[in-house]
Tab-separated table of C-alpha atoms and ligand atoms in Angstrom:
chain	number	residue	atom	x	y	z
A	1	UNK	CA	0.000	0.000	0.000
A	2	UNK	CA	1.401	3.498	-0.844
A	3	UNK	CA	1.677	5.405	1.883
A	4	UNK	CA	0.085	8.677	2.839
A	5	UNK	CA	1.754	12.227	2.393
A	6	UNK	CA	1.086	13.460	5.673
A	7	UNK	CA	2.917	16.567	5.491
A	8	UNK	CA	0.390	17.846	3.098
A	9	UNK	CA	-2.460	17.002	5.206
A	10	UNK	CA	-3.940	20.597	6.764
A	11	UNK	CA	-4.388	21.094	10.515
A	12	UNK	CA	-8.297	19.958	9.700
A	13	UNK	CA	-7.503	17.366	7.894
A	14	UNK	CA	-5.639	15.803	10.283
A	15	UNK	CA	-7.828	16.081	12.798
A	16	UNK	CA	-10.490	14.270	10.736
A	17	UNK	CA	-7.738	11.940	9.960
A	18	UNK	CA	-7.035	11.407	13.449
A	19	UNK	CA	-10.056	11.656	14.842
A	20	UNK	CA	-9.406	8.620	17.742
A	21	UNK	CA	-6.427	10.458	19.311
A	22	UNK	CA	-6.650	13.908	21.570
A	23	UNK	CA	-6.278	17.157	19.716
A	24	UNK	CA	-2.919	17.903	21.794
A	25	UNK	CA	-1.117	15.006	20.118
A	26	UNK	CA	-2.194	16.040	16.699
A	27	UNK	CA	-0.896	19.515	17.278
A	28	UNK	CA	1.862	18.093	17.907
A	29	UNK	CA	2.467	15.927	15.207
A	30	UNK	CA	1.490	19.023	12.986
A	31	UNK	CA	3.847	20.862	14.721
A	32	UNK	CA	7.147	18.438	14.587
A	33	UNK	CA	6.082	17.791	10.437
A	34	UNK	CA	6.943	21.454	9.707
A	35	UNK	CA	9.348	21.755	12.217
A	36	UNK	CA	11.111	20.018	9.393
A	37	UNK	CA	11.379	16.125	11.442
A	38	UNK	CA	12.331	13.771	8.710
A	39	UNK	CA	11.059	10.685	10.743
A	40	UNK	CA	8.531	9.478	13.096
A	41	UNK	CA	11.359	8.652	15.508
A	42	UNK	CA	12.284	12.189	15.954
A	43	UNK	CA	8.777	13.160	17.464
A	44	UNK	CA	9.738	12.070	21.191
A	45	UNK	CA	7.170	13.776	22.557
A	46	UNK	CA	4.809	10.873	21.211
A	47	UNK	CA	4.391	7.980	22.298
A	48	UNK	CA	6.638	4.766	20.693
A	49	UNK	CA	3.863	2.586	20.082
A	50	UNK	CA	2.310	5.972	18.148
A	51	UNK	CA	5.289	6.559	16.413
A	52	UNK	CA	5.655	2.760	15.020
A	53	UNK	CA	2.193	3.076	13.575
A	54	UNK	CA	2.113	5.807	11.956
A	55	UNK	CA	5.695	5.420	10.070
A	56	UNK	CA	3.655	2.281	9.080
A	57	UNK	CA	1.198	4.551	6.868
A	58	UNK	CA	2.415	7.476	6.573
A	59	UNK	CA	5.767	8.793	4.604
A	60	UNK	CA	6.926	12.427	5.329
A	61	UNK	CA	8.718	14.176	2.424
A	62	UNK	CA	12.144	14.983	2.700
A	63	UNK	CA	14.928	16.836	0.670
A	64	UNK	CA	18.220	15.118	0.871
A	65	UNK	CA	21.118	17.509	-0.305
A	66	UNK	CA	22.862	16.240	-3.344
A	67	UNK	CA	24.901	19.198	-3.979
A	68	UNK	CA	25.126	22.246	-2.322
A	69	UNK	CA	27.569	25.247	-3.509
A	70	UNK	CA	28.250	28.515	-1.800
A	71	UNK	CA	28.982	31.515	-3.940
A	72	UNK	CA	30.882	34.572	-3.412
A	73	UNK	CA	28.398	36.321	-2.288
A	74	UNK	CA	27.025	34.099	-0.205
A	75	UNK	CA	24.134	32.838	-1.794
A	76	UNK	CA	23.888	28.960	-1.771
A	77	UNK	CA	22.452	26.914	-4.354
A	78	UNK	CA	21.498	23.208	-3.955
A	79	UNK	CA	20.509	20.633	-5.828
A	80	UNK	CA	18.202	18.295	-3.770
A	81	UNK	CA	16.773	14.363	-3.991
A	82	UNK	CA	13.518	13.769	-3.468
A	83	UNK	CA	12.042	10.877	-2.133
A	84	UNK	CA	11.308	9.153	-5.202
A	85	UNK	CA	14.928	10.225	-6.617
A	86	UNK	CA	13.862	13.306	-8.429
A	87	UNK	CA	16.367	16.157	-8.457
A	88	UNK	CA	14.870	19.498	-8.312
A	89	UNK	CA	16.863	23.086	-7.129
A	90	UNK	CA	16.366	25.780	-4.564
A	91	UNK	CA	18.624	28.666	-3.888
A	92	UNK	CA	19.078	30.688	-0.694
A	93	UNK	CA	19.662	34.284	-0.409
A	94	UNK	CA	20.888	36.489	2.570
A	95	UNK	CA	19.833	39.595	2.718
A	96	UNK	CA	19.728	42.642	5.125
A	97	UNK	CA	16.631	41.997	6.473
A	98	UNK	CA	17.057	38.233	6.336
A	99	UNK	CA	17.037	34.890	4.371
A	100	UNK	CA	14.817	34.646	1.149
A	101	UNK	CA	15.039	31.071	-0.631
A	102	UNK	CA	13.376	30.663	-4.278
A	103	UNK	CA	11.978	27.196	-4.056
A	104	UNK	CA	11.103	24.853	-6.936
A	105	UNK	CA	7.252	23.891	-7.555
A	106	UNK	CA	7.767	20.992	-10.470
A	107	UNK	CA	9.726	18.997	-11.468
A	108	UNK	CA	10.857	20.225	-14.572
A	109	UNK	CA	8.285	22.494	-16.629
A	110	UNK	CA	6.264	22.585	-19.676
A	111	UNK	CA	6.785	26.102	-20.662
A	112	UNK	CA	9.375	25.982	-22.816
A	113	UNK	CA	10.583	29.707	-22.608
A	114	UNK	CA	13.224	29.804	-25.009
A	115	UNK	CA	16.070	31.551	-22.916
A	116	UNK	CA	15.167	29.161	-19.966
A	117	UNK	CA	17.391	26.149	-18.810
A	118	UNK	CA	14.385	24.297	-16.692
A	119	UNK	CA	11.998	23.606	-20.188
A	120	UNK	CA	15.041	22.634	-21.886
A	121	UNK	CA	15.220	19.568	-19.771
A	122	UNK	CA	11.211	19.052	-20.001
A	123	UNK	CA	8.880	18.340	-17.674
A	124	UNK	CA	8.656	15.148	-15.353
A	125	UNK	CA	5.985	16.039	-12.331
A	126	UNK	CA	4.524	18.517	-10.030
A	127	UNK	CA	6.305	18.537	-6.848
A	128	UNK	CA	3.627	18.170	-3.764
A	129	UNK	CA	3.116	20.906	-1.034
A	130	UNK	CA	5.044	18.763	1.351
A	131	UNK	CA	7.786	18.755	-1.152
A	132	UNK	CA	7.810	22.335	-1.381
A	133	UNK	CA	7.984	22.820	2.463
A	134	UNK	CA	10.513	20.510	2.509
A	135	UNK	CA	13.135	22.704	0.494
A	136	UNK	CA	12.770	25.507	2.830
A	137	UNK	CA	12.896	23.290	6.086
A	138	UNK	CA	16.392	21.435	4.743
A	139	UNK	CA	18.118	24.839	4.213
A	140	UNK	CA	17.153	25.916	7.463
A	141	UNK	CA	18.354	22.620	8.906
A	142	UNK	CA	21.515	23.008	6.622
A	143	UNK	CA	22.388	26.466	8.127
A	144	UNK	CA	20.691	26.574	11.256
A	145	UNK	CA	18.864	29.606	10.341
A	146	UNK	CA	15.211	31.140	10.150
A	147	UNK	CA	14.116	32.220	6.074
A	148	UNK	CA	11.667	35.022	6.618
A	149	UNK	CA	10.829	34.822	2.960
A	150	UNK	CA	9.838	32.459	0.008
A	151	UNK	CA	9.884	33.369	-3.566
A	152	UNK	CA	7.865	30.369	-5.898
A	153	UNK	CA	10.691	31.678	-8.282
A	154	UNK	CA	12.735	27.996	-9.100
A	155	UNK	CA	11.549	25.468	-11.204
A	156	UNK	CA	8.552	25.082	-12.659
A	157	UNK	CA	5.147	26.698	-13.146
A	158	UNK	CA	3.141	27.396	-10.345
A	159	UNK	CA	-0.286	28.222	-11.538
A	160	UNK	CA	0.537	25.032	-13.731
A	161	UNK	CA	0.209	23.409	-10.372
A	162	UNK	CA	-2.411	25.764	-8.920
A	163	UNK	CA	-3.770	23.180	-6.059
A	164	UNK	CA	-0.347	22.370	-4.694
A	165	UNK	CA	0.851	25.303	-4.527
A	166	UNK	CA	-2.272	27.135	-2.866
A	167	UNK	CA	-2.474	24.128	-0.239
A	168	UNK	CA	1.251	24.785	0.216
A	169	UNK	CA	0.545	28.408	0.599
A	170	UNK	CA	-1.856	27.481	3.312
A	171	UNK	CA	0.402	25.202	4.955
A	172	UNK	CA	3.601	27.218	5.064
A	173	UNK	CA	1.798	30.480	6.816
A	174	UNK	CA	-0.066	28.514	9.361
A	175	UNK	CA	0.906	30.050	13.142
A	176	UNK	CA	1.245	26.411	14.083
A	177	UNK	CA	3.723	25.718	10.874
A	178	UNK	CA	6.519	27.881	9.565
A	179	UNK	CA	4.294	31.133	9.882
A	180	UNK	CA	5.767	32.929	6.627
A	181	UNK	CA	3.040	35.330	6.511
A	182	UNK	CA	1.924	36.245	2.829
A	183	UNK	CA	3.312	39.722	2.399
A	184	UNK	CA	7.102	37.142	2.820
A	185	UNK	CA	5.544	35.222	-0.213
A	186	UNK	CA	5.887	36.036	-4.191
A	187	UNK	CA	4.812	33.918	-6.525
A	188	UNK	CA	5.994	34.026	-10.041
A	189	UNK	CA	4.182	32.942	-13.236
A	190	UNK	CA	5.130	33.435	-17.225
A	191	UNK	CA	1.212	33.906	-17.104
A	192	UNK	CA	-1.441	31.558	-17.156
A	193	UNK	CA	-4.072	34.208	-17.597
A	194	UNK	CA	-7.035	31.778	-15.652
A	195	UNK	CA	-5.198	31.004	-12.941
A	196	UNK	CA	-4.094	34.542	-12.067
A	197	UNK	CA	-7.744	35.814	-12.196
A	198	UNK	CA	-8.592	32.267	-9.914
A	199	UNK	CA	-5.832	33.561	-7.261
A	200	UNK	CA	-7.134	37.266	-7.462
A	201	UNK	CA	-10.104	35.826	-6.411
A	202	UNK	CA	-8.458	34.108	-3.249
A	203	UNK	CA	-6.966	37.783	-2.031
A	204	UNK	CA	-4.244	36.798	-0.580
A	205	UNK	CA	-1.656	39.181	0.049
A	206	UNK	CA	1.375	37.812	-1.478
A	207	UNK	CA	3.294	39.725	-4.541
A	208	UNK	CA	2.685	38.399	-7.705
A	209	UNK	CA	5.557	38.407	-10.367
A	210	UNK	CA	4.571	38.533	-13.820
A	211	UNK	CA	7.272	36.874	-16.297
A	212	UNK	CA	6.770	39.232	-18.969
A	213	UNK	CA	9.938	39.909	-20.937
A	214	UNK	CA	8.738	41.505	-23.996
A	215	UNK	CA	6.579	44.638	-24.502
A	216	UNK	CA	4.798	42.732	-27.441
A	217	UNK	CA	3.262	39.560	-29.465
A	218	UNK	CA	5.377	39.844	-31.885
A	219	UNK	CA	8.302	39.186	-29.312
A	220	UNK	CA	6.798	37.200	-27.019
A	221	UNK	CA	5.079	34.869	-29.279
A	222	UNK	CA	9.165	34.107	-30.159
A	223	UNK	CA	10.380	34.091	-26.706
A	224	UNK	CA	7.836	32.549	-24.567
A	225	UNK	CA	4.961	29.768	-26.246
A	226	UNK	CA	2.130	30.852	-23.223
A	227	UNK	CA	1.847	34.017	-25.318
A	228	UNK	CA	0.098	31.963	-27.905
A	229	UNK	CA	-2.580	31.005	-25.734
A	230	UNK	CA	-3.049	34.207	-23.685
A	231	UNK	CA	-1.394	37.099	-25.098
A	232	UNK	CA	0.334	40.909	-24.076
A	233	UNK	CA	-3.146	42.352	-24.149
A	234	UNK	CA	-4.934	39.409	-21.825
A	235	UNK	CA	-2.172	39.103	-19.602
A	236	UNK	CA	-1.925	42.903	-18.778
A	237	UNK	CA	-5.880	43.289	-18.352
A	238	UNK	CA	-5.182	40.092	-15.928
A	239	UNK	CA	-2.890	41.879	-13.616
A	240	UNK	CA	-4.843	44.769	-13.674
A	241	UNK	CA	-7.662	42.757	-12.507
A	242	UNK	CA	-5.252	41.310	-9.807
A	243	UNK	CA	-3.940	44.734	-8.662
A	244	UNK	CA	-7.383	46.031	-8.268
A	245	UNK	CA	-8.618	42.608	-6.084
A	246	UNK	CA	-5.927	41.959	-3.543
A	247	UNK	CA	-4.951	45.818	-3.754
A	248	UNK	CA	-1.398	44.811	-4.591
A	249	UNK	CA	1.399	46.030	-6.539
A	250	UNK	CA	1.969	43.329	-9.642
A	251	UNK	CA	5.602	42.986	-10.307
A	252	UNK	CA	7.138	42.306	-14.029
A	253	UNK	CA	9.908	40.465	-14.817
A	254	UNK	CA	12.158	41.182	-17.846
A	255	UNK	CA	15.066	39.678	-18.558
A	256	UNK	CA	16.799	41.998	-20.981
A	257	UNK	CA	18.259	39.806	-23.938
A	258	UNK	CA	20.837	41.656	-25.978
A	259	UNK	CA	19.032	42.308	-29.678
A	260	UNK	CA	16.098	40.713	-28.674
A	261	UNK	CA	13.885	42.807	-26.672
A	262	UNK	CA	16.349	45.791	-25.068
A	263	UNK	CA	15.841	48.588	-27.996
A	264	UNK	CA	14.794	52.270	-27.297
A	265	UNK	CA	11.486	51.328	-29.050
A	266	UNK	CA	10.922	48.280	-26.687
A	267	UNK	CA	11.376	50.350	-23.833
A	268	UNK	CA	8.707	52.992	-24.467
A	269	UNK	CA	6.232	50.584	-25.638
A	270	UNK	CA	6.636	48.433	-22.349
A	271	UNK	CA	5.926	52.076	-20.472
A	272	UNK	CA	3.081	52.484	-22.603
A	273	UNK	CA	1.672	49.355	-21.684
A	274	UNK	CA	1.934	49.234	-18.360
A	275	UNK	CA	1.512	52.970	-18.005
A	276	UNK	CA	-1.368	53.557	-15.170
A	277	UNK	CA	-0.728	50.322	-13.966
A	278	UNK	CA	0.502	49.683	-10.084
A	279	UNK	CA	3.380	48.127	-11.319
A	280	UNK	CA	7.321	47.339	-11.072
A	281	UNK	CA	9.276	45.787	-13.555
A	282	UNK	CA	12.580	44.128	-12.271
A	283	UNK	CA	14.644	44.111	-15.437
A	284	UNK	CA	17.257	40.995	-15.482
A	285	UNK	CA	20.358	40.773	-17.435
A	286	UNK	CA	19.321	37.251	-19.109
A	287	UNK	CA	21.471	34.771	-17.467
A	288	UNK	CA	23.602	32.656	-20.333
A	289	UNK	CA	22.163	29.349	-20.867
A	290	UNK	CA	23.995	27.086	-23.719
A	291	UNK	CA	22.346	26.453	-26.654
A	292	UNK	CA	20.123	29.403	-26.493
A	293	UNK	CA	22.804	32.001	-28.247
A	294	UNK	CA	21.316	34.805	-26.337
A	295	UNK	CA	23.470	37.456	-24.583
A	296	UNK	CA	23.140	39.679	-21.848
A	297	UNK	CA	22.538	43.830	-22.358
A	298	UNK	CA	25.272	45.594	-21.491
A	299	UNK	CA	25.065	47.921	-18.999
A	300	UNK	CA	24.915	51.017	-21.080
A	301	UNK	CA	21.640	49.365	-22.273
A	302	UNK	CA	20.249	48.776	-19.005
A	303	UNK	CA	20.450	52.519	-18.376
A	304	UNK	CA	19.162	53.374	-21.398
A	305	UNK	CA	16.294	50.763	-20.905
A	306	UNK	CA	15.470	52.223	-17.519
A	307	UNK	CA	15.795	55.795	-18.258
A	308	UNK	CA	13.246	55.542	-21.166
A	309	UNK	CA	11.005	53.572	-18.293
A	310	UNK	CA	11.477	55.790	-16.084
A	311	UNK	CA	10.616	58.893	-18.250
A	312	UNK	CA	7.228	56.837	-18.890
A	313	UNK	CA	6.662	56.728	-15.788
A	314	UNK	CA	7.170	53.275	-15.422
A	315	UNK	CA	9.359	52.488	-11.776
A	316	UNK	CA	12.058	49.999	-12.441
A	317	UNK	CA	15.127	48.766	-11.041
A	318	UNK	CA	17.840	45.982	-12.441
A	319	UNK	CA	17.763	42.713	-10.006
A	320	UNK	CA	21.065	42.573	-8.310
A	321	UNK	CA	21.964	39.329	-9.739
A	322	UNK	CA	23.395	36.761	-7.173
A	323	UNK	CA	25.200	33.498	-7.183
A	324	UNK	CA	26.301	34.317	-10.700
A	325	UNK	CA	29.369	32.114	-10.198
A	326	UNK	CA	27.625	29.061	-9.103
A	327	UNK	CA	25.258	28.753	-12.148
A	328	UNK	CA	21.958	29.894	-9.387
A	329	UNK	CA	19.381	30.878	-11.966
A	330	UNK	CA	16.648	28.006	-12.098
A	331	UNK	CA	17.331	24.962	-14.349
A	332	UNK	CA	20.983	25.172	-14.586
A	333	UNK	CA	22.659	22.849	-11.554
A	334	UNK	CA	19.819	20.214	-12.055
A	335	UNK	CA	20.745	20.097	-16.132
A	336	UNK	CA	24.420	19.913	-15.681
A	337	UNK	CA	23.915	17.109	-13.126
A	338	UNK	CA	22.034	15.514	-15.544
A	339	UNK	CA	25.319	15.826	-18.022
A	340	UNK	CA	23.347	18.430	-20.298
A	341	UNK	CA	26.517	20.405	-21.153
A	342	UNK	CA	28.211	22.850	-20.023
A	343	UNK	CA	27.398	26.773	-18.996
A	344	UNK	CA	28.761	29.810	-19.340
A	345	UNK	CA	26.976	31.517	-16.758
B	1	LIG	N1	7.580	29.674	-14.292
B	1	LIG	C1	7.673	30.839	-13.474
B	1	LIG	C2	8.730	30.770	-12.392
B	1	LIG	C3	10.040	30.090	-12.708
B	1	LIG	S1	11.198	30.946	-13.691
B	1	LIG	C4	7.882	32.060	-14.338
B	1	LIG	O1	7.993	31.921	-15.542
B	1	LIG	O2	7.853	33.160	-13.816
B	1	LIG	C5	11.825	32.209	-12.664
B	1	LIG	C6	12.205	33.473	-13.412
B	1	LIG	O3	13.477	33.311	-14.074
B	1	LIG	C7	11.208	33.873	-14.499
B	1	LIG	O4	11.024	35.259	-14.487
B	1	LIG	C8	11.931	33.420	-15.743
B	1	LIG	O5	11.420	34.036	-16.878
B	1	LIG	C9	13.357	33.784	-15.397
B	1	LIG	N2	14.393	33.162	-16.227
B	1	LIG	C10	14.438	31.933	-16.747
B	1	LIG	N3	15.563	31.741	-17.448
B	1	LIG	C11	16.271	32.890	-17.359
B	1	LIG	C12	17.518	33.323	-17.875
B	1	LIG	N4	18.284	32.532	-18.650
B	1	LIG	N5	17.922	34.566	-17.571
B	1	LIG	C13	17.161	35.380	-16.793
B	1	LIG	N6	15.983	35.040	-16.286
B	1	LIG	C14	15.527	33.803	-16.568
């Protein structure tokens, strides 16, 4: 019999679940599963003949570290096993006001943006919410640390796995769990137009990051295949929609690709489109990924880019780009562990 995922299970449903033992012990098996306890034997508070049973049916998911690699600037990047042997990435970031990790949601993706390294190496499953909790709760084992924030910013598609991820979501800012409120949470999508009207409709009060990284079809269509199902237009009148539900700023995403989509003209018609908007675009030198043969602006560009932005009246800032030197953007460690050639990144 396959066991049960009980680290997925909410507070309710393992009460229901449960329903023969007293509400104290459930609390605190709750509490010991996102405590981060990889086994039943680690919750001593229970009793043995508890403990035996339930490792019996139920499995808790873990991430075992396959790789881990520490970069200049101190951001860490590992490459983690999952139970069943799937190898997904994570990658933990210090900053002032704490520790942010960008956590994988699938197990691959089905995207296929072009300048991406994740699609490249296709899709194999979504990753459960247990899964997801588990990332950040290994890290924090790893480094004996708190993360105050999560960014659904690593592998994957999120709104492709929409139920996961909002159980997750439920799960990871319970008071009784980890307790990363929402406002610690962004959530990042290439835009998968139902889905973000689905989650406006949820209010929560995490940041959404639009993946936009074009100002047009024409561009987009080229760069990133979701365009063909929901386009510019859609996706804008989407986040509007968003903006105006939860009463939060929508964040874009634009990875400026040298020739591609980082002209003058590009510039002013992204600040046209987004102009009256609540909005921030984060623009990203594109990180190198082999086989793509797309380069990064240079920085001269990236002023340009923002000054034309800016003088629409569009805010923007470049990302400070960490963990250059340890190949940290999403796709890359899993890929090369999986001998798909080399990086210049
Ligand atoms: N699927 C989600 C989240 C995962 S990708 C999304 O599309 O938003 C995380 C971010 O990294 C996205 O903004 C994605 O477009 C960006 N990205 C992917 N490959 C990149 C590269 N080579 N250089 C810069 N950004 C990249």
């Amino acid at each position: 019999m396959e066991k049960i995922d009980i680290k997925s299970m909410t507070p309710d449903e393992l009460l229901t679940e449960f329903s023969d033992l007293p509400k104290f012990r459930v609390k605190q098996i709750f509490s010991w599963l996102h405590r981060g306890a990889a086994g039943f034997d680690e919750m001593t508070d229970l009793p043995k003949g508890l403990r035996t049973a339930l490792a019996e049916r139920y499995e808790i998911a873990f991430a075992r570290i396959v790789q881990k690699r520490v970069s200049k600037d101190g951001t860490i990047k590992y490459l983690f096993q999952m139970n069943d042997g799937e190898l997904i990435e994570s990658v933990l970031m210090r900053y002032v006001h704490g520790f942010s990790i960008c956590i994988s949601t699938q197990v691959g993706c089905k995207m296929n943006c072009s300048f991406c390294a994740t699609g490249k190496s296709g899709f194999s499953r979504d990753l459960t919410p247990s899964e997801m909790l588990s990332q950040i709760q290994a890290a924090q084992t790893d480094e004996s640390i708190r993360i105050s924030n999560v960014v659904l910013m690593g592998m994957g598609e999120p709104l492709d796995n929409y139920e996961n991820v909002l159980r997750f979501l439920e799960l990871v800012s319970h008071p009784d769990g980890m307790n990363i409120g929402m406002r610690h949470i962004s959530l990042s999508t290439c835009g998968l137009v139902d889905r973000i009207y689905d989650l406006a409709g949820k209010k929560l009060q995490l940041t959404l990051s639009v993946s936009l990284h074009a100002p047009n079809d024409e561009i987009r269509n080229r760069t990133m295949p979701v365009n063909k199902r929901w386009n510019v237009e859609q996706l804008l009148a989407a986040c509007r929609h968003y903006s105006k539900e939860t009463g939060r700023r929508v964040s874009f995403e634009y990875a400026m690709i040298s020739g591609v989509n980082d002209s003058d003209i590009c510039a002013m018609e992204l600040a046209s489109r987004l102009h009256g908007m609540t909005a921030h675009v984060n623009l990203i030198p594109v990180n190198d990924v082999t086989d793509t043969g797309y380069k990064k602006s240079g920085i001269s560009r990236q002023k340009r880019f923002i000054s034309i932005l800016e003088r629409g009246g569009c805010t923007a800032t470049v990302r400070r780009t960490l963990g250059a030197d340890i190949e940290a953007s999403c796709g890359q460690l899993r890929r090369k562990h999986k001998g798909g050639n080399g990086y210049e990144g």
